[in-house]
Coordinates of C-alpha atoms in Angstrom, one line a residue:
X1 CA 22.3 12.8 13.6
X2 CA 22.0 9.4 12.3
X3 CA 21.1 8.8 8.6
X4 CA 21.1 4.8 8.8
X5 CA 17.5 4.9 8.0
X6 CA 17.6 7.3 4.8
X7 CA 15.7 6.1 1.7
X8 CA 13.2 4.1 4.0
X9 CA 10.0 4.7 5.5
X10 CA 8.6 4.4 9.0
X11 CA 5.3 2.7 9.1
X12 CA 2.9 3.6 12.0
X13 CA 1.3 1.4 14.4
X14 CA -2.1 2.5 13.0
X15 CA -1.2 1.7 9.5
X16 CA -0.3 -1.9 10.3
X17 CA -3.1 -2.4 12.8
X18 CA -5.9 -0.9 10.4
X19 CA -4.5 -2.9 7.3
X20 CA -4.7 -6.1 9.2
X21 CA -8.4 -5.6 9.9
X22 CA -8.9 -6.3 6.1
X23 CA -7.9 -9.9 6.8
X24 CA -9.6 -10.4 10.2
X25 CA -13.2 -9.5 9.6
X26 CA -13.1 -6.0 10.9
X27 CA -12.5 -4.2 7.6
X28 CA -13.6 -0.7 6.8
X29 CA -12.9 1.9 4.2
X30 CA -9.9 3.3 6.3
X31 CA -8.5 -0.3 6.7
X32 CA -8.5 -0.8 2.9
X33 CA -6.9 2.5 2.4
X34 CA -4.3 1.6 5.0
X35 CA -3.5 -1.6 3.3
X36 CA -3.3 0.0 -0.3
X37 CA -0.7 2.5 1.1
X38 CA 1.2 -0.2 2.8
X39 CA 1.5 -2.3 -0.3
X40 CA 2.7 0.6 -2.3
X41 CA 5.3 1.2 0.4
X42 CA 6.6 -2.3 0.2
X43 CA 7.4 -1.7 -3.4
X44 CA 8.7 1.8 -3.5
X45 CA 11.0 2.1 -0.3
X46 CA 14.4 0.7 0.3
X47 CA 13.3 -0.6 3.7
X48 CA 10.2 -0.3 6.0
X49 CA 10.8 0.4 9.8
X50 CA 8.7 0.4 12.8
X51 CA 9.5 3.0 15.5
X52 CA 7.7 1.8 18.6
X53 CA 5.9 5.0 19.7
X54 CA 4.3 3.9 23.0
X55 CA 5.0 0.3 22.2
X56 CA 8.3 -0.6 23.8
X57 CA 9.3 -4.1 22.8
X58 CA 6.6 -3.7 19.8
X59 CA 4.3 -6.1 21.9
X60 CA 1.1 -4.1 20.7
X61 CA 1.9 -4.3 17.1
X62 CA 2.9 -7.9 17.4
X63 CA -0.9 -8.8 17.9
X64 CA -1.5 -7.7 14.3
X65 CA -1.4 -10.6 11.8
X66 CA 0.1 -8.4 9.1
X67 CA 3.1 -7.6 11.4
X68 CA 3.8 -11.2 11.8
X69 CA 3.5 -11.9 7.9
X70 CA 5.6 -9.0 6.9
X71 CA 8.5 -9.5 9.5
X72 CA 8.6 -13.3 8.5
X73 CA 9.3 -12.0 4.9
X74 CA 11.8 -9.5 6.0
X75 CA 9.7 -6.5 4.7
X76 CA 9.7 -4.5 8.0
X77 CA 12.0 -4.3 10.9
X78 CA 11.7 -2.5 14.4
X79 CA 13.9 0.5 15.3
X80 CA 15.3 0.4 19.0
X81 CA 13.4 2.2 21.6
X82 CA 16.5 4.4 22.4
X83 CA 15.6 6.7 19.5
X84 CA 12.8 7.8 21.9
X85 CA 14.6 8.3 25.0
X86 CA 14.9 11.8 26.4
X87 CA 18.6 12.2 25.8
X88 CA 18.2 11.2 22.1
X89 CA 19.7 13.9 19.8
X90 CA 17.1 13.1 17.2
X91 CA 14.3 13.5 19.6
X92 CA 15.5 16.9 21.0
X93 CA 15.8 18.2 17.4
X94 CA 12.4 16.9 16.5
X95 CA 10.6 18.5 19.5
X96 CA 12.0 22.0 18.7
X97 CA 11.0 21.6 15.0
X98 CA 7.6 20.3 16.0
X99 CA 7.1 23.2 18.4
X100 CA 8.0 25.7 15.7
X101 CA 5.5 24.1 13.4
X102 CA 2.7 24.1 15.9
X103 CA 3.3 27.8 16.4
X104 CA 2.5 28.4 12.8
X105 CA -1.0 26.7 12.9
X106 CA -4.2 28.7 13.8
X107 CA -4.9 27.2 17.2
X108 CA -3.2 25.9 20.3
X109 CA -5.5 25.1 23.3
X110 CA -4.4 26.8 26.5
X111 CA -5.8 26.4 30.2
X112 CA -5.5 28.4 33.3
X113 CA -3.6 25.5 34.9
X114 CA -1.2 24.9 32.5
X115 CA 1.0 27.2 30.2
X116 CA 1.2 26.8 26.5
X117 CA 5.0 25.7 26.8
X118 CA 4.0 22.9 29.1
X119 CA 1.0 21.9 27.2
X120 CA 3.1 21.3 24.0
X121 CA 5.8 19.6 25.9
X122 CA 3.3 17.3 27.5
X123 CA 1.8 16.5 24.0
X124 CA 5.1 15.8 22.6
X125 CA 6.0 13.4 25.5
X126 CA 2.6 11.6 25.0
X127 CA 3.3 11.4 21.2
X128 CA 6.6 9.6 21.9
X129 CA 5.8 7.3 24.7
X130 CA 2.1 7.1 25.8
X131 CA 0.7 3.5 25.5
X132 CA -0.1 3.2 21.9
X133 CA -3.7 2.0 22.5
X134 CA -4.4 5.2 24.4
X135 CA -4.9 7.1 20.9
X136 CA -5.7 4.1 18.7
X137 CA -9.0 2.9 19.5
X138 CA -10.2 1.7 16.2
X139 CA -13.9 1.5 17.4
X140 CA -14.2 5.2 17.9
X141 CA -11.5 7.1 16.1
X142 CA -13.3 7.2 12.8
X143 CA -16.0 9.4 14.3
X144 CA -14.9 12.4 12.2
X145 CA -16.0 10.7 9.0
X146 CA -19.5 11.3 9.9
X147 CA -21.2 14.5 9.2
X148 CA -21.6 15.6 12.8
X149 CA -18.3 14.1 13.9
X150 CA -16.4 16.1 11.1
X151 CA -18.2 19.2 12.3
X152 CA -17.1 18.7 15.9
X153 CA -13.6 17.6 14.8
X154 CA -13.0 20.8 12.8
X155 CA -14.4 22.9 15.8
X156 CA -12.1 21.3 18.1
X157 CA -9.0 21.4 16.1
X158 CA -9.3 24.9 14.8
X159 CA -10.6 26.4 18.0
X160 CA -13.9 27.5 16.5
X161 CA -16.2 28.4 19.4
X162 CA -13.5 28.1 22.0
X163 CA -14.4 29.9 25.2
X164 CA -11.2 30.8 26.8
X165 CA -12.6 31.8 30.2
X166 CA -14.5 28.6 30.4
X167 CA -11.5 26.5 29.7
X168 CA -9.2 28.4 32.2
X169 CA -11.9 27.7 34.8
X170 CA -11.8 23.9 34.3
X171 CA -9.2 21.1 34.2
X172 CA -9.4 20.3 30.6
X173 CA -12.4 18.2 30.6
X174 CA -14.1 19.6 27.5
X175 CA -16.2 16.8 25.9
X176 CA -13.3 15.6 23.5
X177 CA -12.3 19.1 22.3
X178 CA -8.7 18.8 23.7
X179 CA -8.5 15.1 22.6
X180 CA -9.3 15.8 19.0
X181 CA -6.7 18.5 18.9
X182 CA -4.1 16.5 20.7
X183 CA -4.5 13.6 18.4
X184 CA -3.8 15.8 15.4
X185 CA -0.8 17.3 17.1
X186 CA 0.5 13.8 18.1
X187 CA 0.3 12.6 14.4
X188 CA 2.4 15.6 13.6
X189 CA 4.9 15.1 16.2
X190 CA 5.7 11.7 15.3
X191 CA 6.0 12.5 11.6
X192 CA 8.4 15.3 12.6
X193 CA 10.7 12.8 14.5
X194 CA 10.6 10.5 11.5
X195 CA 11.6 13.3 9.2
X196 CA 14.7 13.8 11.4
X197 CA 15.6 10.2 10.4
X198 CA 15.5 11.1 6.6
X199 CA 12.6 8.8 6.4
X200 CA 8.9 9.2 5.0
X201 CA 6.2 8.5 7.5
X202 CA 3.4 6.1 6.3
X203 CA 0.4 6.4 8.4
X204 CA -3.2 5.2 8.0
X205 CA -6.0 6.9 6.3
X206 CA -6.7 9.3 9.3
X207 CA -3.1 10.1 9.9
X208 CA -1.7 10.6 6.5
X209 CA -3.7 13.8 5.5
X210 CA -2.7 15.2 8.9
X211 CA 1.0 14.2 8.4
X212 CA 1.0 16.1 5.0
X213 CA 0.6 19.4 7.1
X214 CA 4.2 19.0 8.7
X215 CA 6.7 21.2 7.0
X216 CA 9.6 18.8 7.6
X217 CA 7.6 15.9 5.8
X218 CA 8.4 16.7 2.3
X219 CA 8.8 13.4 0.7
X220 CA 12.5 12.8 0.6
X221 CA 12.3 9.7 -1.4
X222 CA 12.4 10.4 -4.9
X223 CA 11.0 7.1 -6.0
X224 CA 7.9 7.5 -4.0
X225 CA 7.6 11.1 -5.1
X226 CA 7.6 10.3 -8.7
X227 CA 5.2 7.4 -8.2
X228 CA 2.8 9.9 -6.4
X229 CA 2.8 12.0 -9.4
X230 CA 1.9 9.2 -11.7
X231 CA -0.7 7.8 -9.2
X232 CA -2.4 11.1 -9.0
X233 CA -2.9 11.1 -12.7
X234 CA -4.2 7.5 -12.6
X235 CA -6.7 8.3 -9.9
X236 CA -7.9 11.4 -11.8
X237 CA -8.5 9.1 -14.9
X238 CA -10.4 6.7 -12.8
X239 CA -12.6 9.2 -11.1
X240 CA -13.4 10.8 -14.4
X241 CA -14.7 7.3 -15.6
X242 CA -16.6 6.9 -12.2
X243 CA -18.4 10.3 -12.8
X244 CA -19.5 8.9 -16.2
X245 CA -20.9 5.7 -14.6
X246 CA -18.0 3.3 -14.2
X247 CA -19.0 1.3 -10.8
X248 CA -15.7 2.2 -8.9
X249 CA -16.0 3.6 -5.5
X250 CA -12.4 3.8 -4.3
X251 CA -9.7 4.3 -6.9
X252 CA -7.0 1.6 -6.4
X253 CA -3.6 3.2 -7.4
X254 CA -1.5 1.4 -10.0
X255 CA 1.0 -0.7 -7.8
X256 CA -1.7 -1.8 -5.4
X257 CA -4.0 -2.6 -8.5
X258 CA -1.5 -4.7 -9.9
X259 CA -0.9 -6.7 -6.6
X260 CA -4.5 -7.3 -6.2
X261 CA -5.0 -8.3 -9.9
X262 CA -2.1 -10.8 -9.7
X263 CA -3.0 -12.3 -6.5
X264 CA -5.3 -15.1 -5.5
X265 CA -6.8 -13.0 -2.7
X266 CA -5.9 -13.2 1.1
X267 CA -2.9 -11.8 2.9
X268 CA -0.5 -14.5 2.0
X269 CA -1.1 -14.2 -1.7
X270 CA -1.1 -10.5 -1.8
X271 CA 2.2 -10.2 0.1
X272 CA 3.9 -12.9 -2.1
X273 CA 3.0 -10.7 -5.1
X274 CA 4.2 -7.6 -3.2
X275 CA 7.5 -9.3 -2.6
X276 CA 7.9 -10.2 -6.3
X277 CA 6.9 -6.8 -7.6
X278 CA 9.3 -5.2 -5.0
X279 CA 12.0 -7.3 -6.7
X280 CA 11.0 -6.0 -10.2
X281 CA 11.3 -2.5 -8.9
X282 CA 14.7 -3.0 -7.4
X283 CA 16.5 -1.1 -10.4
X284 CA 14.1 1.8 -10.1
X285 CA 14.7 2.2 -6.3
X286 CA 18.5 1.8 -7.0
X287 CA 18.5 4.7 -9.5
X288 CA 16.9 7.1 -7.2
X289 CA 18.8 5.9 -4.1
X290 CA 22.1 6.9 -5.9
X291 CA 20.8 10.4 -6.6
X292 CA 19.7 10.7 -2.9
X293 CA 23.3 9.6 -1.9
X294 CA 25.0 12.1 -3.9
X295 CA 23.0 14.7 -2.2
X296 CA 23.9 13.4 1.4
X297 CA 27.6 12.9 0.4
X298 CA 28.3 15.8 -2.1
X299 CA 32.1 15.9 -1.5
X300 CA 34.0 17.0 -4.7
X301 CA 30.8 17.9 -6.4
X302 CA 30.1 21.3 -7.6
X303 CA 26.6 22.9 -7.6
X304 CA 26.7 22.5 -11.4
X305 CA 27.2 18.8 -10.8
X306 CA 24.5 18.4 -8.2
X307 CA 22.0 20.3 -10.6
X308 CA 22.9 18.1 -13.5
X309 CA 22.4 15.1 -11.2
X310 CA 18.9 16.4 -10.4
X311 CA 18.1 17.0 -14.0
X312 CA 19.4 13.4 -14.8
X313 CA 17.4 11.9 -12.0
X314 CA 14.3 13.9 -11.6
X315 CA 13.6 16.9 -13.7
X316 CA 13.0 15.5 -17.2
X317 CA 10.7 12.6 -15.7
X318 CA 8.8 15.0 -13.5
X319 CA 8.5 17.2 -16.7
X320 CA 7.0 14.2 -18.3
X321 CA 4.6 13.6 -15.6
X322 CA 3.6 17.3 -15.6
X323 CA 2.6 16.7 -19.1
X324 CA 0.5 13.9 -18.2
X325 CA -1.2 15.9 -15.6
X326 CA -1.7 18.8 -18.0
X327 CA -4.9 17.4 -19.4
X328 CA -3.7 16.4 -22.9
X329 CA -6.0 13.8 -24.4
X330 CA -4.9 13.9 -28.1
X331 CA -1.2 13.0 -27.7
X332 CA -0.7 12.2 -24.2
X333 CA 2.9 11.7 -23.3
X334 CA 2.4 8.7 -21.2
X335 CA 0.7 6.8 -24.1
X336 CA 4.0 7.4 -26.1
X337 CA 6.2 6.4 -23.1
X338 CA 4.2 3.3 -22.4
X339 CA 4.0 2.5 -26.2
X340 CA 7.9 2.8 -26.5
X341 CA 10.0 -0.1 -25.6
X342 CA 13.6 -0.2 -24.6
X343 CA 15.6 -3.1 -25.9
X344 CA 19.4 -4.2 -25.7
X345 CA 21.6 -2.8 -28.2
X346 CA 25.1 -3.8 -29.1
X347 CA 26.5 -0.4 -29.8
X348 CA 24.8 1.9 -27.2
X349 CA 23.6 -0.6 -24.6
X350 CA 19.9 0.2 -25.1
X351 CA 18.0 1.3 -28.0
X352 CA 14.3 2.6 -28.4
X353 CA 11.7 0.9 -30.5
X354 CA 8.6 2.9 -31.2
X355 CA 5.6 0.6 -31.3
X356 CA 3.6 0.8 -34.6
X357 CA 0.6 2.3 -32.9
X358 CA 2.6 5.2 -31.8
X359 CA 2.7 8.1 -34.2
X360 CA 6.0 9.8 -34.6
X361 CA 4.0 13.0 -35.7
X362 CA 2.1 13.1 -32.4
X363 CA 5.6 12.7 -30.6
X364 CA 6.6 15.7 -32.4
X365 CA 3.6 17.6 -31.4
X366 CA 4.4 17.3 -27.8
X367 CA 8.0 18.1 -28.3
X368 CA 9.5 14.7 -27.6
X369 CA 12.3 13.4 -29.7
X370 CA 13.4 9.7 -29.7
X371 CA 16.6 10.2 -27.7
X372 CA 14.6 12.2 -25.0
X373 CA 11.9 9.5 -24.9
X374 CA 14.7 6.9 -24.4
X375 CA 16.3 8.7 -21.5
X376 CA 13.0 9.5 -19.8
X377 CA 11.9 5.8 -20.3
X378 CA 15.2 4.5 -18.8
X379 CA 15.1 6.6 -15.8
X380 CA 11.6 5.4 -14.8
X381 CA 10.9 2.2 -16.8
X382 CA 9.3 0.3 -14.1
X383 CA 7.2 3.3 -13.1
X384 CA 5.8 3.6 -16.6
X385 CA 5.4 0.0 -17.0
X386 CA 3.3 -0.3 -13.9
X387 CA 1.1 2.5 -15.2
X388 CA 0.7 0.7 -18.5
X389 CA 0.0 -2.6 -17.1
X390 CA -2.5 -1.1 -14.6
X391 CA -4.4 0.5 -17.6
X392 CA -4.7 -3.0 -19.1
X393 CA -6.4 -4.7 -16.0
X394 CA -9.7 -6.2 -16.9
X395 CA -12.6 -5.8 -14.3
X396 CA -10.8 -3.1 -12.4
X397 CA -13.9 -2.1 -10.9
X398 CA -14.2 -5.4 -9.0
X399 CA -10.6 -5.6 -7.6
X400 CA -11.2 -4.7 -4.2
X401 CA -14.3 -7.0 -3.9
X402 CA -12.6 -10.0 -5.5
X403 CA -9.2 -9.8 -3.8
X404 CA -10.2 -8.4 -0.3
X405 CA -13.8 -9.5 -0.1
X406 CA -14.6 -6.0 1.0
X407 CA -17.5 -3.8 0.1
X408 CA -17.0 0.0 0.1
X409 CA -19.8 2.2 -0.3
X410 CA -19.9 5.5 -2.3
X411 CA -21.3 7.2 1.1
X412 CA -18.2 6.0 3.0
X413 CA -15.8 7.2 0.4
X414 CA -17.6 10.6 0.0
X415 CA -17.3 10.9 3.8
X416 CA -13.4 10.3 3.7
X417 CA -13.1 12.9 0.9
X418 CA -14.8 15.4 3.1
X419 CA -12.4 14.7 5.9
X420 CA -9.3 15.0 3.7
X421 CA -10.5 18.2 2.2
X422 CA -11.1 19.6 5.8
X423 CA -7.5 18.7 6.6
X424 CA -6.3 20.4 3.5
X425 CA -7.9 23.6 4.5
X426 CA -6.5 23.3 7.9
X427 CA -3.0 22.7 6.3
X428 CA -3.4 26.2 4.5
X429 CA -4.3 27.8 7.8
X430 CA -7.6 28.8 6.4
X431 CA -10.9 28.3 8.4
X432 CA -13.1 25.5 7.1
X433 CA -16.4 27.0 5.8
X434 CA -19.6 25.6 6.9

């Protein structure tokens, strides 16, 4: 099984197509979310790939202006269609893993004219090879963000009110019930195959919450995982301010916020800034790539060595981020890390300088010593710097309107939050309460 793609991410057709809509006059909330996620991915992953599910020759994605702009800058490359052929070892492994995952979910439709095994095989085949546009109609696929649409979608995907006798008597024509379930299953199948490449899967706003259901989709990329922890805390802070009256509808995560703030607006300027920030983040990606490579090639390493490598790479930084999310408002660790500056030193290579605004007493209160702070800062300097710089952005509330010329309403965002909440409940196998 190949690992040539390890450390990278596969970007879906939907993510590229929807993000492109921001720049061609067809923008919506979901297209803005797709763009923000794509920008973060450019900075955080070693390489972005496009696996042409139902898009042999990547003809469909080539219609998206964002694809053209990204390929011209070397930011994304297609994977050969051979990965999706029936004799592909990766595909066979992914099919089995996906079937096991589907068996753990509360509902799989069944009909009198087709067995459950045949149904799953057919859906998987559609996920790999059906024409990409067959399941990616941007005019209709956001129906679940409306109140009535979400209600129907939940019923269809969970099987609520499913009349087995009625379905056994028909040929599958059931007013969209099967199509809603199939689309969700298709997103999961694609993410499962991508996971077999040791890649993360970057979908659009509708795909991503469903992709999180997939057991094999645990973020293998340590850099992206650490950033997600930091981004979650940043988002929580912004939403708290919004609750108090800050006119922010859609929280923009730190990396995307920096790119929008630095750009002059428009696709070319935003992508140019993304290339520059990607270069700034190169040492950060390299650090965590080295850790991942030690796990993939552990020859000569003991378990103690590997556990030490994990602590050096992840545990202490994740612990720091855990303190950030712990709700401390008096002596938040992130403030101390952002307020501490690493500078070159002749004797030890790097030294720690505590800014005057940072109280050493407050550091002691959260149990952080100078040398510990230095280690943590060194392992994730770009990450914490991005957080600190994003916190200094002026007019954060107008970033999307200024850089993207898009207006997102509170109603749109509330509808999207309702959708993601419904998916979260499905992921836990719990029925969605009405």
